[in-house]
């Protein structure tokens, strides 16, 4: 079903699993500061300890090996490597990631490293964060440092995770740094993140030892057709790429078109041009660097009618434990449209489901809905490739239940259950199921 070289992975992010927040010379990121604010995070949870991956990485890598996982998407904490954001390199931080990477490689697992998964060093936030035009330069320095230190062993990188949600964090989503700004202030932030991506790619290519693959893990608002008629499909595609809703910063094309195609999309550009920095057009060449894959996080899509308008889910629709709709056909359309528009192999860099998981009286964690969710999405992904899209891999979010940002430890997305009191790990039924999917290259997905 899926090719031999198809990448079967799991995805994580530093702040969500590492803990060790005050160890090994790490300084705070905006998330450490945000979590201390009264009422900012569900139940006052923080990532101080999280899943304690900082101390338990060997155990977690052994679990992955046992499952037959081929690739581990992890992020580096910028402030663990460069505690002041720029300048001094922290040897203890570098040593930690070196040990993790060696353990992964010795276990036959390829590391896929995201340079930044939302945890901006607090020191840089205090220098203006993404609002500072120099942010792009700071990021390039960090990217160069990582490439110099790790590109002998890490061959796959992503610059940013979901610029859409990084912007959302400045528009009242409740994520760090917890701001609520306007278009005037946020359009330049998005532009600076794109500049940082471009400069980061250039810096990594220049510093790396041998060839490395680089991409970005985007989010975005996808629409799927309510009825699969040619008109409705076309309308859903238009709604996705000719984005018209007020929350432009959540859209896919505002970020994806510049990095892959070198231009901002219409009609958003006409609306936002006036907020972009002077001479923004001069930056486009640097923003649009050749990339090796099109990384896409995909959880759900919104239903669109034959006019491309968003319509409610039908009565009785499927939802996850946080009430996000479940829309398996969406991943098929997304993968096909991405490949058609950007012409790069698509890698699903995140996909998964939070369920109401707990330990049953038999001591196991039964999660039939997660299995059903992944089965449906993977079957649709297979259909997308049979219909012509090139798909390079699939990363399940997530290996472990973890610190779900402002939702704290409430949502459980892991294939492996984490008891946060004891840090005991229990592979859920889905972990055993995924093992079989990987071992059969997807053939077992046909078993219903
Ligand atoms: C993020 C992850 C997050 C997941 C589930 C994605 O938007 O990249 O960090 O945990 O969604 O909420």
CSV table of N, CA and C in Angstrom, one decimal, residues 123-284:
chain,number,residue,atom,x,y,z
A,123,UNK,N,14.5,35.8,26.4
A,123,UNK,CA,15.5,36.9,26.2
A,123,UNK,C,15.2,37.6,24.8
A,124,UNK,N,14.8,36.8,23.8
A,124,UNK,CA,14.5,37.5,22.5
A,124,UNK,C,13.2,38.2,22.5
A,125,UNK,N,12.2,37.6,23.3
A,125,UNK,CA,10.9,38.3,23.4
A,125,UNK,C,11.2,39.7,24.0
A,126,UNK,N,12.1,39.8,24.9
A,126,UNK,CA,12.4,41.1,25.6
A,126,UNK,C,13.1,42.0,24.6
A,127,UNK,N,13.6,41.5,23.5
A,127,UNK,CA,14.2,42.4,22.5
A,127,UNK,C,13.3,42.6,21.4
A,128,UNK,N,12.0,42.4,21.6
A,128,UNK,CA,11.0,42.7,20.6
A,128,UNK,C,10.4,41.5,19.9
A,129,UNK,N,11.0,40.3,20.2
A,129,UNK,CA,10.5,39.0,19.6
A,129,UNK,C,10.3,39.1,18.1
A,130,UNK,N,9.2,38.6,17.6
A,130,UNK,CA,9.0,38.5,16.1
A,130,UNK,C,8.8,39.9,15.6
A,131,UNK,N,8.5,40.8,16.5
A,131,UNK,CA,8.2,42.2,16.0
A,131,UNK,C,9.4,42.9,15.5
A,132,UNK,N,10.5,42.5,16.1
A,132,UNK,CA,11.8,43.1,15.8
A,132,UNK,C,12.3,42.5,14.4
A,133,UNK,N,12.6,43.5,13.5
A,133,UNK,CA,13.1,43.0,12.2
A,133,UNK,C,14.3,42.1,12.3
A,134,UNK,N,15.1,42.3,13.3
A,134,UNK,CA,16.3,41.5,13.5
A,134,UNK,C,16.0,40.1,13.9
A,135,UNK,N,14.8,39.8,14.2
A,135,UNK,CA,14.4,38.4,14.6
A,135,UNK,C,14.9,37.4,13.5
A,136,UNK,N,14.8,37.8,12.3
A,136,UNK,CA,15.2,36.9,11.2
A,136,UNK,C,16.7,36.6,11.3
A,137,UNK,N,17.4,37.6,11.6
A,137,UNK,CA,18.9,37.4,11.8
A,137,UNK,C,19.2,36.5,13.0
A,138,UNK,N,18.5,36.7,14.1
A,138,UNK,CA,18.7,35.9,15.3
A,138,UNK,C,18.4,34.4,14.9
A,139,UNK,N,17.3,34.2,14.2
A,139,UNK,CA,16.9,32.9,13.8
A,139,UNK,C,18.0,32.2,12.9
A,140,UNK,N,18.5,33.0,12.0
A,140,UNK,CA,19.5,32.5,11.1
A,140,UNK,C,20.7,32.1,11.9
A,141,UNK,N,21.1,32.8,12.9
A,141,UNK,CA,22.3,32.5,13.7
A,141,UNK,C,22.0,31.1,14.4
A,142,UNK,N,20.8,31.0,15.0
A,142,UNK,CA,20.4,29.8,15.7
A,142,UNK,C,20.4,28.6,14.7
A,143,UNK,N,19.9,28.8,13.5
A,143,UNK,CA,19.8,27.7,12.5
A,143,UNK,C,21.2,27.3,12.0
A,144,UNK,N,22.1,28.3,11.9
A,144,UNK,CA,23.4,28.0,11.5
A,144,UNK,C,24.1,27.2,12.6
A,145,UNK,N,23.9,27.5,13.8
A,145,UNK,CA,24.5,26.8,15.0
A,145,UNK,C,24.1,25.4,14.9
A,146,UNK,N,22.8,25.2,14.8
A,146,UNK,CA,22.2,23.8,14.8
A,146,UNK,C,22.8,23.0,13.6
A,147,UNK,N,22.8,23.6,12.4
A,147,UNK,CA,23.4,22.9,11.3
A,147,UNK,C,24.8,22.5,11.5
A,148,UNK,N,25.6,23.4,12.0
A,148,UNK,CA,27.0,23.1,12.3
A,148,UNK,C,27.2,21.9,13.2
A,149,UNK,N,26.4,22.0,14.3
A,149,UNK,CA,26.5,21.0,15.3
A,149,UNK,C,25.9,19.6,15.0
A,150,UNK,N,24.8,19.6,14.2
A,150,UNK,CA,24.0,18.4,14.1
A,150,UNK,C,23.9,17.8,12.7
A,151,UNK,N,24.2,18.6,11.7
A,151,UNK,CA,23.9,18.1,10.3
A,151,UNK,C,24.7,16.9,9.9
A,152,UNK,N,25.7,16.5,10.7
A,152,UNK,CA,26.4,15.2,10.4
A,152,UNK,C,25.5,14.1,10.7
A,153,UNK,N,24.6,14.2,11.6
A,153,UNK,CA,23.7,13.1,12.0
A,153,UNK,C,22.2,13.3,11.7
A,154,UNK,N,21.8,14.6,11.7
A,154,UNK,CA,20.4,14.9,11.4
A,154,UNK,C,20.3,15.3,10.0
A,155,UNK,N,19.4,14.6,9.2
A,155,UNK,CA,19.3,14.9,7.8
A,155,UNK,C,18.0,15.6,7.4
A,156,UNK,N,17.1,15.7,8.3
A,156,UNK,CA,15.8,16.3,8.0
A,156,UNK,C,15.5,17.4,9.0
A,157,UNK,N,15.2,18.6,8.5
A,157,UNK,CA,14.8,19.7,9.4
A,157,UNK,C,13.6,20.4,9.0
A,158,UNK,N,12.9,21.0,9.9
A,158,UNK,CA,11.8,22.0,9.7
A,158,UNK,C,12.2,23.3,10.4
A,159,UNK,N,12.0,24.4,9.7
A,159,UNK,CA,12.3,25.7,10.3
A,159,UNK,C,11.3,25.9,11.5
A,160,UNK,N,10.1,26.1,11.1
A,160,UNK,CA,9.0,26.5,12.1
A,160,UNK,C,7.9,25.5,12.1
A,161,UNK,N,7.3,25.4,13.3
A,161,UNK,CA,6.0,24.7,13.4
A,161,UNK,C,4.9,25.7,13.4
A,162,UNK,N,4.0,25.5,12.4
A,162,UNK,CA,2.7,26.3,12.4
A,162,UNK,C,2.8,27.8,12.6
A,163,UNK,N,3.4,28.5,11.7
A,163,UNK,CA,3.4,30.0,11.9
A,163,UNK,C,1.9,30.5,12.1
A,164,UNK,N,0.9,29.8,11.6
A,164,UNK,CA,-0.5,30.2,11.8
A,164,UNK,C,-0.8,30.3,13.3
A,165,UNK,N,-0.4,29.3,14.0
A,165,UNK,CA,-0.7,29.4,15.5
A,165,UNK,C,0.2,30.3,16.2
A,166,UNK,N,1.4,30.5,15.7
A,166,UNK,CA,2.3,31.5,16.3
A,166,UNK,C,1.7,32.9,16.2
A,167,UNK,N,1.0,33.1,15.1
A,167,UNK,CA,0.3,34.4,14.9
A,167,UNK,C,-1.0,34.4,15.8
A,168,UNK,N,-1.6,33.3,15.8
A,168,UNK,CA,-2.9,33.2,16.6
A,168,UNK,C,-2.6,33.6,18.1
A,169,UNK,N,-1.4,33.3,18.5
A,169,UNK,CA,-1.0,33.6,19.9
A,169,UNK,C,-0.9,35.1,20.1
A,170,UNK,N,-0.8,35.8,19.0
A,170,UNK,CA,-0.9,37.3,19.1
A,170,UNK,C,-2.2,37.9,18.8
A,171,UNK,N,-3.2,36.9,18.6
A,171,UNK,CA,-4.6,37.4,18.3
A,171,UNK,C,-5.6,36.8,19.2
A,172,UNK,N,-5.2,36.6,20.5
A,172,UNK,CA,-6.1,36.2,21.5
A,172,UNK,C,-6.4,34.7,21.6
A,173,UNK,N,-5.6,33.9,21.1
A,173,UNK,CA,-5.9,32.4,21.2
A,173,UNK,C,-5.6,31.9,22.6
A,174,UNK,N,-4.8,32.7,23.4
A,174,UNK,CA,-4.5,32.2,24.8
A,174,UNK,C,-3.2,31.5,24.9
A,175,UNK,N,-2.5,31.4,23.7
A,175,UNK,CA,-1.1,30.8,23.8
A,175,UNK,C,-0.1,31.9,24.0
A,176,UNK,N,1.1,31.4,24.4
A,176,UNK,CA,2.2,32.4,24.7
A,176,UNK,C,2.6,33.2,23.4
A,177,UNK,N,2.8,34.5,23.5
A,177,UNK,CA,3.0,35.3,24.7
A,177,UNK,C,1.6,35.9,25.2
A,178,UNK,N,0.5,35.4,24.7
A,178,UNK,CA,-0.8,35.8,25.2
A,178,UNK,C,-1.2,37.2,24.9
A,179,UNK,N,-0.9,37.6,23.6
A,179,UNK,CA,-1.3,39.0,23.2
A,179,UNK,C,-2.6,38.9,22.4
A,180,UNK,N,-3.1,40.1,22.2
A,180,UNK,CA,-4.3,40.3,21.4
A,180,UNK,C,-4.1,41.5,20.6
A,181,UNK,N,-3.5,41.4,19.4
A,181,UNK,CA,-3.1,42.6,18.6
A,181,UNK,C,-4.0,42.7,17.4
A,182,UNK,N,-3.8,43.7,16.6
A,182,UNK,CA,-4.6,43.9,15.4
A,182,UNK,C,-3.8,43.5,14.1
A,183,UNK,N,-4.5,43.7,13.0
A,183,UNK,CA,-3.9,43.4,11.7
A,183,UNK,C,-2.6,44.3,11.5
A,184,UNK,N,-2.7,45.5,11.9
A,184,UNK,CA,-1.6,46.5,11.7
A,184,UNK,C,-0.3,45.9,12.3
A,185,UNK,N,-0.5,45.3,13.5
A,185,UNK,CA,0.6,44.9,14.3
A,185,UNK,C,1.1,43.5,13.9
A,186,UNK,N,0.1,42.6,13.4
A,186,UNK,CA,0.5,41.2,13.2
A,186,UNK,C,0.9,40.9,11.8
A,187,UNK,N,0.5,41.7,10.8
A,187,UNK,CA,1.0,41.4,9.4
A,187,UNK,C,2.5,41.5,9.4
A,188,UNK,N,3.1,42.5,10.0
A,188,UNK,CA,4.6,42.5,10.0
A,188,UNK,C,5.2,41.3,10.8
A,189,UNK,N,4.5,40.8,11.8
A,189,UNK,CA,5.1,39.7,12.6
A,189,UNK,C,5.1,38.5,11.6
A,190,UNK,N,4.0,38.2,10.9
A,190,UNK,CA,4.0,37.1,10.0
A,190,UNK,C,5.1,37.3,8.9
A,191,UNK,N,5.3,38.5,8.5
A,191,UNK,CA,6.3,38.7,7.5
A,191,UNK,C,7.7,38.4,8.0
A,192,UNK,N,8.0,38.8,9.3
A,192,UNK,CA,9.3,38.6,9.9
A,192,UNK,C,9.5,37.1,10.1
A,193,UNK,N,8.5,36.3,10.4
A,193,UNK,CA,8.6,34.9,10.6
A,193,UNK,C,9.0,34.3,9.2
A,194,UNK,N,8.4,34.7,8.2
A,194,UNK,CA,8.7,34.2,6.8
A,194,UNK,C,10.1,34.6,6.4
A,195,UNK,N,10.5,35.8,6.8
A,195,UNK,CA,11.9,36.2,6.5
A,195,UNK,C,12.9,35.3,7.3
A,196,UNK,N,12.5,35.0,8.5
A,196,UNK,CA,13.4,34.2,9.4
A,196,UNK,C,13.5,32.8,8.7
A,197,UNK,N,12.4,32.3,8.2
A,197,UNK,CA,12.4,31.0,7.6
A,197,UNK,C,13.5,31.0,6.4
A,198,UNK,N,13.3,32.0,5.6
A,198,UNK,CA,14.2,32.1,4.4
A,198,UNK,C,15.7,32.2,4.8
A,199,UNK,N,15.9,33.1,5.7
A,199,UNK,CA,17.3,33.3,6.1
A,199,UNK,C,17.9,32.1,6.8
A,200,UNK,N,17.0,31.4,7.6
A,200,UNK,CA,17.3,30.2,8.3
A,200,UNK,C,17.7,29.1,7.3
A,201,UNK,N,16.9,28.9,6.3
A,201,UNK,CA,17.2,27.9,5.3
A,201,UNK,C,18.6,28.2,4.6
A,202,UNK,N,18.8,29.4,4.2
A,202,UNK,CA,20.1,29.8,3.6
A,202,UNK,C,21.3,29.5,4.6
A,203,UNK,N,21.1,29.9,5.9
A,203,UNK,CA,22.2,29.7,6.8
A,203,UNK,C,22.5,28.2,7.0
A,204,UNK,N,21.4,27.4,7.1
A,204,UNK,CA,21.6,25.9,7.3
A,204,UNK,C,22.3,25.3,6.1
A,205,UNK,N,21.8,25.7,4.9
A,205,UNK,CA,22.5,25.1,3.7
A,205,UNK,C,24.0,25.4,3.7
A,206,UNK,N,24.3,26.6,4.1
A,206,UNK,CA,25.7,27.1,4.0
A,206,UNK,C,26.5,26.3,5.0
A,207,UNK,N,25.9,26.0,6.2
A,207,UNK,CA,26.7,25.5,7.3
A,207,UNK,C,26.7,24.0,7.4
A,208,UNK,N,25.8,23.3,6.6
A,208,UNK,CA,25.6,21.9,6.8
A,208,UNK,C,26.7,21.0,6.2
A,209,UNK,N,26.9,19.9,6.9
A,209,UNK,CA,27.9,19.0,6.4
A,209,UNK,C,27.1,18.0,5.5
A,210,UNK,N,27.2,18.1,4.3
A,210,UNK,CA,26.5,17.2,3.4
A,210,UNK,C,25.0,17.7,3.2
A,211,UNK,N,24.3,16.9,2.4
A,211,UNK,CA,22.9,17.3,2.0
A,211,UNK,C,22.0,17.1,3.2
A,212,UNK,N,21.1,18.1,3.4
A,212,UNK,CA,20.0,18.0,4.4
A,212,UNK,C,18.7,18.4,3.7
A,213,UNK,N,17.6,17.7,4.1
A,213,UNK,CA,16.3,18.1,3.6
A,213,UNK,C,15.7,19.1,4.6
A,214,UNK,N,15.1,20.2,4.0
A,214,UNK,CA,14.5,21.2,4.8
A,214,UNK,C,13.1,21.5,4.4
A,215,UNK,N,12.2,21.7,5.3
A,215,UNK,CA,10.8,22.1,5.0
A,215,UNK,C,10.3,22.9,6.2
A,216,UNK,N,9.0,23.1,6.2
A,216,UNK,CA,8.3,23.8,7.3
A,216,UNK,C,7.1,23.0,7.6
A,217,UNK,N,6.7,23.0,8.8
A,217,UNK,CA,5.4,22.3,9.2
A,217,UNK,C,4.3,23.3,9.3
A,218,UNK,N,3.5,23.4,8.3
A,218,UNK,CA,2.4,24.4,8.3
A,218,UNK,C,1.1,23.8,8.9
A,219,UNK,N,0.3,24.7,9.3
A,219,UNK,CA,-1.1,24.4,9.6
A,219,UNK,C,-2.0,25.0,8.5
A,220,UNK,N,-3.1,25.5,8.8
A,220,UNK,CA,-3.9,26.2,7.8
A,220,UNK,C,-5.4,25.7,7.9
A,221,UNK,N,-6.2,26.5,7.3
A,221,UNK,CA,-7.6,26.2,7.3
A,221,UNK,C,-8.0,25.5,6.0
A,222,UNK,N,-8.2,24.3,6.0
A,222,UNK,CA,-8.6,23.6,4.8
A,222,UNK,C,-10.2,23.4,4.8
A,223,UNK,N,-10.7,23.4,3.6
A,223,UNK,CA,-12.1,23.1,3.5
A,223,UNK,C,-12.3,21.8,2.7
A,224,UNK,N,-13.3,21.0,3.1
A,224,UNK,CA,-13.6,19.8,2.3
A,224,UNK,C,-15.0,20.0,1.7
A,225,UNK,N,-15.3,19.4,0.5
A,225,UNK,CA,-16.6,19.6,-0.1
A,225,UNK,C,-17.7,18.8,0.7
A,226,UNK,N,-18.8,19.4,0.9
A,226,UNK,CA,-19.9,18.8,1.5
A,226,UNK,C,-20.4,17.6,0.7
A,227,UNK,N,-20.5,17.9,-0.6
A,227,UNK,CA,-20.8,16.8,-1.6
A,227,UNK,C,-19.6,16.7,-2.6
A,228,UNK,N,-19.3,15.5,-2.9
A,228,UNK,CA,-18.1,15.4,-3.8
A,228,UNK,C,-18.5,15.5,-5.3
A,229,UNK,N,-19.0,16.6,-5.6
A,229,UNK,CA,-19.3,16.9,-7.0
A,229,UNK,C,-18.1,17.8,-7.5
A,230,UNK,N,-17.9,17.8,-8.8
A,230,UNK,CA,-16.7,18.6,-9.3
A,230,UNK,C,-16.9,20.1,-8.9
A,231,UNK,N,-18.1,20.6,-8.9
A,231,UNK,CA,-18.3,22.0,-8.6
A,231,UNK,C,-17.9,22.3,-7.1
A,232,UNK,N,-18.5,21.4,-6.2
A,232,UNK,CA,-18.2,21.5,-4.8
A,232,UNK,C,-16.8,21.4,-4.4
A,233,UNK,N,-16.1,20.4,-5.1
A,233,UNK,CA,-14.7,20.2,-4.8
A,233,UNK,C,-13.9,21.4,-5.2
A,234,UNK,N,-14.2,22.0,-6.4
A,234,UNK,CA,-13.5,23.2,-6.8
A,234,UNK,C,-13.7,24.4,-5.9
A,235,UNK,N,-15.0,24.5,-5.4
A,235,UNK,CA,-15.3,25.6,-4.5
A,235,UNK,C,-14.6,25.4,-3.2
A,236,UNK,N,-14.4,24.2,-2.7
A,236,UNK,CA,-13.7,24.0,-1.4
A,236,UNK,C,-12.2,24.3,-1.6
A,237,UNK,N,-11.7,24.0,-2.7
A,237,UNK,CA,-10.3,24.3,-3.0
A,237,UNK,C,-10.1,25.8,-3.1
A,238,UNK,N,-11.0,26.5,-3.7
A,238,UNK,CA,-10.9,27.9,-3.8
A,238,UNK,C,-11.0,28.5,-2.4
A,239,UNK,N,-11.9,28.0,-1.6
A,239,UNK,CA,-12.1,28.6,-0.3
A,239,UNK,C,-10.8,28.4,0.5
A,240,UNK,N,-10.0,27.3,0.3
A,240,UNK,CA,-8.8,27.1,1.0
A,240,UNK,C,-7.7,28.0,0.5
A,241,UNK,N,-7.5,28.2,-0.8
A,241,UNK,CA,-6.4,28.9,-1.3
A,241,UNK,C,-6.7,30.4,-1.6
A,242,UNK,N,-7.9,30.7,-1.8
A,242,UNK,CA,-8.3,32.1,-2.0
A,242,UNK,C,-9.0,32.5,-0.8
A,243,UNK,N,-8.3,32.5,0.3
A,243,UNK,CA,-8.9,32.6,1.6
A,243,UNK,C,-9.5,34.0,1.8
A,244,UNK,N,-10.8,34.0,2.3
A,244,UNK,CA,-11.5,35.3,2.5
A,244,UNK,C,-11.9,35.6,3.9
A,245,UNK,N,-11.7,34.7,4.8
A,245,UNK,CA,-12.3,34.9,6.2
A,245,UNK,C,-11.4,35.9,6.9
A,246,UNK,N,-12.0,36.6,7.9
A,246,UNK,CA,-11.3,37.7,8.6
A,246,UNK,C,-10.0,37.2,9.2
A,247,UNK,N,-9.9,35.9,9.7
A,247,UNK,CA,-8.7,35.5,10.4
A,247,UNK,C,-7.7,35.0,9.5
A,248,UNK,N,-7.2,35.9,8.6
A,248,UNK,CA,-6.2,35.6,7.6
A,248,UNK,C,-5.0,34.8,8.1
A,249,UNK,N,-4.6,35.2,9.4
A,249,UNK,CA,-3.4,34.6,10.0
A,249,UNK,C,-3.5,33.1,10.2
A,250,UNK,N,-4.7,32.5,10.2
A,250,UNK,CA,-4.9,31.1,10.3
A,250,UNK,C,-4.8,30.4,9.0
A,251,UNK,N,-4.8,31.1,7.9
A,251,UNK,CA,-4.9,30.5,6.6
A,251,UNK,C,-3.6,29.8,6.2
A,252,UNK,N,-3.7,28.9,5.2
A,252,UNK,CA,-2.5,28.2,4.7
A,252,UNK,C,-1.7,29.1,3.8
A,253,UNK,N,-2.4,29.7,2.7
A,253,UNK,CA,-1.6,30.3,1.6
A,253,UNK,C,-0.8,31.5,2.1
A,254,UNK,N,-1.3,32.2,3.2
A,254,UNK,CA,-0.5,33.4,3.5
A,254,UNK,C,1.0,33.1,3.8
A,255,UNK,N,1.2,31.9,4.2
A,255,UNK,CA,2.6,31.4,4.5
A,255,UNK,C,3.1,30.5,3.5
A,256,UNK,N,2.3,29.6,3.0
A,256,UNK,CA,2.8,28.6,2.1
A,256,UNK,C,3.1,29.2,0.7
A,257,UNK,N,2.2,30.1,0.2
A,257,UNK,CA,2.5,30.7,-1.1
A,257,UNK,C,3.9,31.4,-1.1
A,258,UNK,N,4.2,32.3,-0.1
A,258,UNK,CA,5.5,32.9,-0.1
A,258,UNK,C,6.7,31.9,-0.1
A,259,UNK,N,6.6,30.9,0.8
A,259,UNK,CA,7.8,30.1,0.9
A,259,UNK,C,7.9,29.1,-0.3
A,260,UNK,N,6.8,28.7,-0.9
A,260,UNK,CA,7.0,27.7,-2.0
A,260,UNK,C,6.9,28.4,-3.4
A,261,UNK,N,6.1,29.5,-3.4
A,261,UNK,CA,5.9,30.2,-4.7
A,261,UNK,C,6.5,31.6,-4.9
A,262,UNK,N,6.9,32.1,-3.7
A,262,UNK,CA,7.6,33.5,-3.8
A,262,UNK,C,6.6,34.6,-3.9
A,263,UNK,N,5.3,34.4,-3.5
A,263,UNK,CA,4.4,35.5,-3.6
A,263,UNK,C,3.3,35.4,-2.5
A,264,UNK,N,2.8,36.5,-2.1
A,264,UNK,CA,1.6,36.5,-1.2
A,264,UNK,C,0.4,36.2,-2.1
A,265,UNK,N,-0.6,35.5,-1.5
A,265,UNK,CA,-1.8,35.2,-2.3
A,265,UNK,C,-2.8,36.3,-2.3
A,266,UNK,N,-3.5,36.4,-3.4
A,266,UNK,CA,-4.7,37.2,-3.5
A,266,UNK,C,-5.9,36.4,-3.1
A,267,UNK,N,-7.0,36.9,-2.6
A,267,UNK,CA,-7.2,38.3,-2.4
A,267,UNK,C,-6.7,38.9,-1.1
A,268,UNK,N,-6.0,38.0,-0.3
A,268,UNK,CA,-5.5,38.5,1.0
A,268,UNK,C,-4.5,39.6,0.8
A,269,UNK,N,-3.7,39.6,-0.2
A,269,UNK,CA,-2.7,40.6,-0.4
A,269,UNK,C,-3.3,42.0,-0.5
A,270,UNK,N,-4.3,42.1,-1.3
A,270,UNK,CA,-5.0,43.4,-1.5
A,270,UNK,C,-5.5,43.9,-0.1
A,271,UNK,N,-5.9,43.0,0.7
A,271,UNK,CA,-6.4,43.4,2.0
A,271,UNK,C,-5.3,43.9,3.0
A,272,UNK,N,-4.2,43.2,2.9
A,272,UNK,CA,-3.2,43.3,3.9
A,272,UNK,C,-1.9,44.1,3.5
A,273,UNK,N,-1.8,44.4,2.2
A,273,UNK,CA,-0.7,45.1,1.7
A,273,UNK,C,-0.3,46.3,2.5
A,274,UNK,N,-1.3,47.1,2.9
A,274,UNK,CA,-1.0,48.3,3.6
A,274,UNK,C,-0.4,48.2,4.9
A,275,UNK,N,-0.4,47.0,5.5
A,275,UNK,CA,0.2,46.7,6.8
A,275,UNK,C,1.6,46.1,6.7
A,276,UNK,N,2.0,45.7,5.5
A,276,UNK,CA,3.3,45.1,5.3
A,276,UNK,C,4.4,46.2,5.4
A,277,UNK,N,5.6,45.8,5.8
A,277,UNK,CA,6.7,46.8,5.9
A,277,UNK,C,7.0,47.3,4.5
A,278,UNK,N,7.6,48.5,4.5
A,278,UNK,CA,8.0,49.1,3.2
A,278,UNK,C,8.9,48.2,2.5
A,279,UNK,N,8.9,48.2,1.2
A,279,UNK,CA,9.8,47.3,0.4
A,279,UNK,C,9.7,45.8,0.7
A,280,UNK,N,8.5,45.4,1.2
A,280,UNK,CA,8.3,44.0,1.5
A,280,UNK,C,8.6,43.1,0.3
A,281,UNK,N,8.4,43.7,-0.9
A,281,UNK,CA,8.6,42.8,-2.1
A,281,UNK,C,10.0,42.4,-2.3
A,282,UNK,N,10.9,43.2,-1.8
A,282,UNK,CA,12.4,42.9,-1.9
A,282,UNK,C,12.7,41.7,-1.0
A,283,UNK,N,11.9,41.4,0.0
A,283,UNK,CA,12.2,40.2,0.8
A,283,UNK,C,11.8,38.9,0.2
A,284,UNK,N,10.9,38.9,-0.8
A,284,UNK,CA,10.3,37.7,-1.3
A,284,UNK,C,11.3,36.7,-1.8
